[in-house]
């Protein structure tokens, strides 16, 4: 028999569901832009954390950063380095966050994008 949730656990679960609903209501386009920014940043840096990405993204992008990282990781484009750094976000109180790098697949995608960009005629 499954353990019953306490009132506090039920409220926390409901609050999490509400937050997830609000995030999913946001534009898919915004998350796509953040994913593109992560890919470009990863192509220019050997390793990176969300600390560095938050520094270059507009405030709106911060809410999509975790979802973008997860989507890119699940797609095989990012890989975890196995290392952590303290978060610089005041809301996280310095908890450890992952260092990431582009996977081989991610590096290939970045190179293909770079080649296409260089082949475009100047406007």
XYZ file of C-alpha atoms in Angstrom, residues 37-90:
54
model
C 21.369 30.376 -27.377
C 22.632 27.380 -25.367
C 23.812 25.682 -28.568
C 25.678 28.806 -29.734
C 27.201 29.380 -26.291
C 28.263 25.741 -26.082
C 29.937 25.967 -29.479
C 32.014 28.907 -28.251
C 32.975 27.476 -24.824
C 34.457 24.116 -23.829
C 32.286 23.848 -20.716
C 29.598 26.061 -19.236
C 27.010 26.256 -16.485
C 23.667 27.964 -16.161
C 25.494 30.735 -14.266
C 27.175 31.856 -17.482
C 24.037 31.416 -19.561
C 21.959 33.529 -17.148
C 24.540 36.294 -17.605
C 23.934 36.440 -21.368
C 20.195 35.690 -21.570
C 17.487 38.301 -21.085
C 15.424 37.876 -17.918
C 12.638 36.159 -19.861
C 15.014 33.387 -20.916
C 15.919 32.392 -17.357
C 12.636 30.543 -16.853
C 13.253 28.392 -19.906
C 16.876 27.583 -19.199
C 16.326 24.351 -17.249
C 13.828 23.052 -19.800
C 16.182 23.940 -22.661
C 19.137 22.197 -20.994
C 17.040 19.080 -20.342
C 15.709 18.994 -23.905
C 19.213 19.332 -25.350
C 20.561 16.681 -22.971
C 17.762 14.259 -23.818
C 18.358 14.937 -27.505
C 21.996 13.945 -27.116
C 23.251 17.456 -27.902
C 24.584 18.278 -24.423
C 26.404 16.060 -21.984
C 27.159 16.484 -18.318
C 30.871 16.789 -17.506
C 30.455 15.160 -14.098
C 31.520 18.412 -12.448
C 29.527 20.964 -10.467
C 29.938 24.615 -9.522
C 28.024 26.696 -6.956
C 25.036 28.523 -8.381
C 25.275 32.311 -8.437
C 21.499 32.756 -8.508
C 20.352 34.271 -5.194
